[in-house]
C-alpha positions as a printed NumPy array, in Angstrom:
array([[ 13.413,  -8.541,   3.758],
       [ 11.757,  -7.103,   0.678],
       [  9.36 ,  -4.189,   0.28 ],
       [  7.629,  -2.455,  -2.617],
       [  6.836,   1.25 ,  -2.795],
       [  3.969,   2.336,  -5.031],
       [  5.384,   5.458,  -6.688],
       [  3.856,   5.178, -10.158],
       [  0.727,   7.29 ,  -9.645],
       [  0.101,  10.333, -11.806],
       [ -0.526,  12.542,  -8.778],
       [ -3.642,  14.064, -10.337],
       [ -4.925,  15.22 ,  -6.936],
       [ -1.736,  17.218,  -6.439],
       [ -1.824,  19.238,  -9.639],
       [ -0.239,  21.644, -10.477],
       [  2.618,  20.415,  -8.245],
       [  2.86 ,  17.216, -10.264],
       [  2.925,  18.833, -13.701],
       [  6.718,  18.844, -13.634],
       [  7.67 ,  16.581, -10.73 ],
       [  6.423,  13.089,  -9.802],
       [  4.375,  12.896,  -6.612],
       [  7.018,  10.709,  -4.989],
       [  9.571,  13.539,  -5.172],
       [  7.446,  16.318,  -3.684],
       [  9.367,  17.479,  -0.602],
       [  8.041,  17.102,   2.937],
       [ 10.157,  18.744,   5.647],
       [ 13.091,  19.042,   3.261],
       [ 13.025,  15.485,   1.88 ],
       [ 10.988,  13.887,  -0.917],
       [  8.027,  11.76 ,   0.137],
       [  9.791,   8.69 ,  -1.199],
       [ 12.939,   9.328,   0.837],
       [ 10.942,   9.336,   4.069],
       [  9.44 ,   5.948,   3.154],
       [ 12.755,   4.415,   2.063],
       [ 14.472,   5.492,   5.285],
       [ 11.588,   4.142,   7.382],
       [ 11.753,   0.796,   5.593],
       [ 15.54 ,   0.669,   5.903],
       [ 15.347,   1.397,   9.639],
       [ 12.845,  -1.464,  10.028],
       [ 15.28 ,  -3.94 ,   8.469],
       [ 14.193,  -4.026,   4.839],
       [ 17.245,  -4.452,   2.625],
       [ 15.677,  -4.792,  -0.831],
       [ 13.109,  -2.35 ,  -2.191],
       [ 11.175,  -2.405,  -5.454],
       [  9.79 ,   0.914,  -6.682],
       [  7.345,   1.154,  -9.561],
       [  7.481,   4.22 , -11.802],
       [  5.242,   5.75 , -14.454],
       [  4.618,   9.521, -14.508],
       [  7.98 ,  11.313, -14.913],
       [  9.604,   8.071, -13.844],
       [ 13.023,   9.06 , -15.145],
       [ 13.213,  11.711, -12.416],
       [ 12.767,   9.034,  -9.753],
       [ 15.434,   6.844, -11.352],
       [ 17.866,   9.78 , -11.467],
       [ 17.079,  10.722,  -7.855],
       [ 17.82 ,   7.217,  -6.605],
       [ 21.059,   7.068,  -8.565],
       [ 22.105,  10.398,  -7.057],
       [ 21.498,   8.965,  -3.576],
       [ 23.389,   5.737,  -4.396],
       [ 20.154,   3.851,  -3.671],
       [ 20.496,   4.797,   0.012],
       [ 23.016,   1.997,   0.487],
       [ 20.517,  -0.813,  -0.129],
       [ 19.328,  -2.821,  -3.124],
       [ 16.657,  -0.975,  -5.109],
       [ 14.97 ,  -2.297,  -8.237],
       [ 12.79 ,  -0.325, -10.64 ],
       [  9.556,  -1.879, -11.868],
       [  8.984,   0.127, -15.024],
       [  5.364,   0.996, -15.842],
       [  6.14 ,   4.059, -17.955],
       [  4.428,   2.532, -20.991],
       [  1.244,   1.57 , -19.134],
       [  0.076,   2.244, -15.581],
       [ -1.075,  -1.059, -14.057],
       [ -2.887,   0.037, -10.86 ],
       [ -2.073,  -1.558,  -7.515],
       [ -2.782,  -5.216,  -8.241],
       [ -1.295,  -5.124, -11.705],
       [  1.721,  -3.276, -10.324],
       [  2.413,  -6.012,  -7.771],
       [  2.078,  -8.732, -10.398],
       [  4.337,  -6.811, -12.811],
       [  7.041,  -6.762, -10.094],
       [  6.762, -10.512,  -9.425],
       [ 10.285, -11.195, -10.718],
       [ 11.632,  -9.178,  -7.785],
       [  9.081, -10.21 ,  -5.155],
       [  8.844, -13.966,  -5.608],
       [ 10.661, -16.153,  -3.098],
       [ 10.191, -17.737,   0.301],
       [  9.532, -14.627,   2.414],
       [  6.58 , -12.241,   2.632],
       [  7.051,  -8.718,   1.278],
       [  5.652,  -5.397,   2.444],
       [  3.876,  -2.921,   0.159],
       [  3.745,   0.78 ,   1.066],
       [  2.036,   3.655,  -0.768],
       [  4.484,   6.498,  -1.313],
       [  2.01 ,   9.145,  -0.12 ],
       [  1.283,   7.612,   3.298],
       [  3.192,   8.811,   6.338],
       [  2.542,   7.22 ,   9.702],
       [  3.961,   5.994,  12.974],
       [  3.174,   2.37 ,  12.124],
       [  5.55 ,  -0.187,  13.6  ],
       [  6.565,  -1.952,  10.389],
       [  8.435,  -4.675,  12.284],
       [  5.327,  -5.5  ,  14.341],
       [  3.124,  -5.567,  11.236],
       [  5.548,  -7.855,   9.428],
       [  5.977, -10.141,  12.454],
       [  2.204, -10.417,  12.909],
       [  1.954, -11.608,   9.328],
       [  4.701, -14.196,   9.915],
       [  2.966, -15.422,  13.074],
       [ -0.48 , -15.817,  11.502],
       [  0.467, -16.666,   7.888],
       [ -2.512, -15.38 ,   5.86 ],
       [ -2.234, -14.49 ,   2.19 ],
       [ -2.097, -10.802,   3.161],
       [ -2.211,  -8.611,   6.26 ],
       [ -3.701,  -5.131,   5.83 ],
       [ -2.991,  -2.154,   8.071],
       [ -6.428,  -0.786,   8.967],
       [ -7.982,   1.771,  11.292],
       [-11.315,   3.285,  12.277],
       [-10.623,   6.607,  10.525],
       [-13.502,   8.245,   8.671],
       [-13.853,   7.41 ,   4.998],
       [-16.655,   6.747,   2.54 ],
       [-15.425,   3.266,   1.626],
       [-14.805,   0.567,   4.196],
       [-13.465,  -2.951,   4.141],
       [-15.647,  -5.352,   6.136],
       [-14.072,  -7.964,   8.407],
       [-15.678, -10.792,  10.367],
       [-15.173, -11.551,  14.063],
       [-11.916, -13.368,  13.27 ],
       [-10.581, -10.2  ,  11.552],
       [-10.784, -11.847,   8.131],
       [-11.793,  -9.774,   5.115],
       [-15.316, -10.567,   3.945],
       [-16.564,  -7.595,   1.937],
       [-16.592,  -3.899,   1.098],
       [-19.108,  -1.101,   1.48 ],
       [-19.465,   2.42 ,   0.115],
       [-21.37 ,   4.288,   2.815],
       [-22.263,   7.177,   0.503],
       [-23.849,   5.084,  -2.254],
       [-24.841,   2.014,  -0.234],
       [-22.987,  -0.291,  -2.645],
       [-21.792,  -3.554,  -1.09 ],
       [-19.358,  -6.09 ,  -2.563],
       [-18.794,  -9.604,  -1.262],
       [-18.218, -13.064,  -2.683],
       [-19.731, -14.705,   0.378],
       [-23.276, -16.095,  -0.096],
       [-26.03 , -14.354,   1.903],
       [-23.536, -11.721,   3.049],
       [-24.823,  -9.408,   5.788],
       [-22.647,  -6.271,   6.137],
       [-24.347,  -5.242,   9.389],
       [-22.625,  -8.018,  11.368],
       [-19.135,  -7.125,  10.172],
       [-16.57 ,  -4.638,  11.464],
       [-15.811,  -1.632,   9.286],
       [-12.198,  -0.595,   8.795],
       [-10.425,   1.841,   6.511],
       [ -7.426,   0.467,   4.629],
       [ -4.295,   2.584,   5.042],
       [ -2.178,   1.687,   2.016],
       [  0.33 ,  -0.547,   3.837],
       [  0.151,  -4.354,   3.704],
       [  2.295,  -7.471,   4.008],
       [  1.812, -10.147,   1.371],
       [  2.876, -13.782,   1.111],
       [  4.575, -14.69 ,  -2.203],
       [  1.883, -17.328,  -2.791],
       [ -0.228, -14.424,  -3.99 ],
       [  1.223, -14.835,  -7.475],
       [ -0.324, -18.303,  -7.747],
       [ -3.718, -16.744,  -6.968],
       [ -3.097, -14.06 ,  -9.608],
       [ -2.673, -16.46 , -12.541],
       [ -5.923, -15.426, -14.185],
       [ -5.573, -11.728, -13.353],
       [ -3.897,  -9.796, -16.14 ],
       [ -3.066,  -6.223, -17.076],
       [ -4.411,  -3.366, -14.962],
       [ -6.354,  -4.271, -11.815],
       [ -6.896,  -3.119,  -8.247],
       [ -5.375,  -5.089,  -5.369],
       [ -8.492,  -4.404,  -3.28 ],
       [-10.734,  -5.921,  -5.966],
       [ -8.384,  -8.902,  -6.03 ],
       [ -8.494,  -9.287,  -2.245],
       [-12.294,  -9.168,  -2.294],
       [-12.42 , -11.812,  -5.017],
       [-10.204, -14.313,  -3.175],
       [-10.924, -13.652,   0.52 ],
       [-13.657, -16.316,   0.713],
       [-11.058, -18.913,  -0.341],
       [ -7.901, -17.761,   1.433],
       [ -7.497, -15.473,   4.475],
       [ -6.893, -11.749,   4.11 ],
       [ -6.616, -10.309,   7.613],
       [ -6.718,  -6.961,   9.384],
       [ -3.985,  -5.504,  11.576],
       [ -4.702,  -2.633,  13.97 ],
       [ -2.132,  -0.57 ,  15.843],
       [ -3.641,   1.023,  18.917],
       [ -1.718,   4.301,  18.733],
       [ -1.691,   4.591,  14.95 ],
       [ -1.321,   8.069,  13.495],
       [ -1.506,   8.302,   9.735],
       [ -1.756,  10.975,   7.05 ],
       [ -2.498,  10.581,   3.345],
       [ -0.39 ,  13.3  ,   1.731],
       [ -1.786,  12.747,  -1.742],
       [ -3.975,  15.893,  -1.531],
       [ -2.954,  19.582,  -1.396],
       [ -4.596,  20.297,   1.982],
       [ -2.703,  17.402,   3.548],
       [  0.591,  18.696,   2.188],
       [  0.153,  21.765,   4.378],
       [ -0.189,  19.523,   7.45 ],
       [  2.528,  17.063,   6.522],
       [  5.599,  18.918,   7.756],
       [  4.349,  19.297,  11.319],
       [  2.861,  15.818,  11.266],
       [  6.101,  14.135,  10.258],
       [  8.051,  16.044,  12.905],
       [  5.572,  14.857,  15.527],
       [  5.772,  11.179,  14.615],
       [  9.548,  11.182,  14.215]])
């Protein structure tokens, strides 16, 4: 089982912490963010992990070497020359992710009690192009899903902007969910990405293709999740991670 950790972000929301250390290595309860994610993936049965790096990427490479890659196979997808965003980052790592099995993608700054095995198995059982972990948490930007839990559009509730490639799209008859930075993707995605090059967002990609191939939602009833990419969340993270573990 393969997984990818997005660890290439500049961590601009966490300045000045990230002036001299990459976001992925900021400690939470005595361990770097990235270590928590790697151990969670390893415990769920993932044996091969791809990690993209950009800002202070050499520190991440040295950290992994010092930990002997946690006893699993870890590849580095090097974006130090140019940060490719989420969609571009996945495509850049295609050499590691292509194959016959779906792969899981996990933001490095998301901690949660998600059952990764259940999420992955749901994807295997339903076989869409991608399965997105979603919830009803408050946000300004929502993904919109139809009654079959298939992605159909996007809405910014603050500005009123709506995006959809469906004709005569009516956002009022769709369910609003927040995306939580964890998704399972079928390797066929790279065929759909042929015309997508350079830096691009995976959400923009999903919105562009969802009318042609299914992108589905996955809810976990007891989901608890925290985005630790902001300073105020860092203060909550230690107690939060103790609670969920």
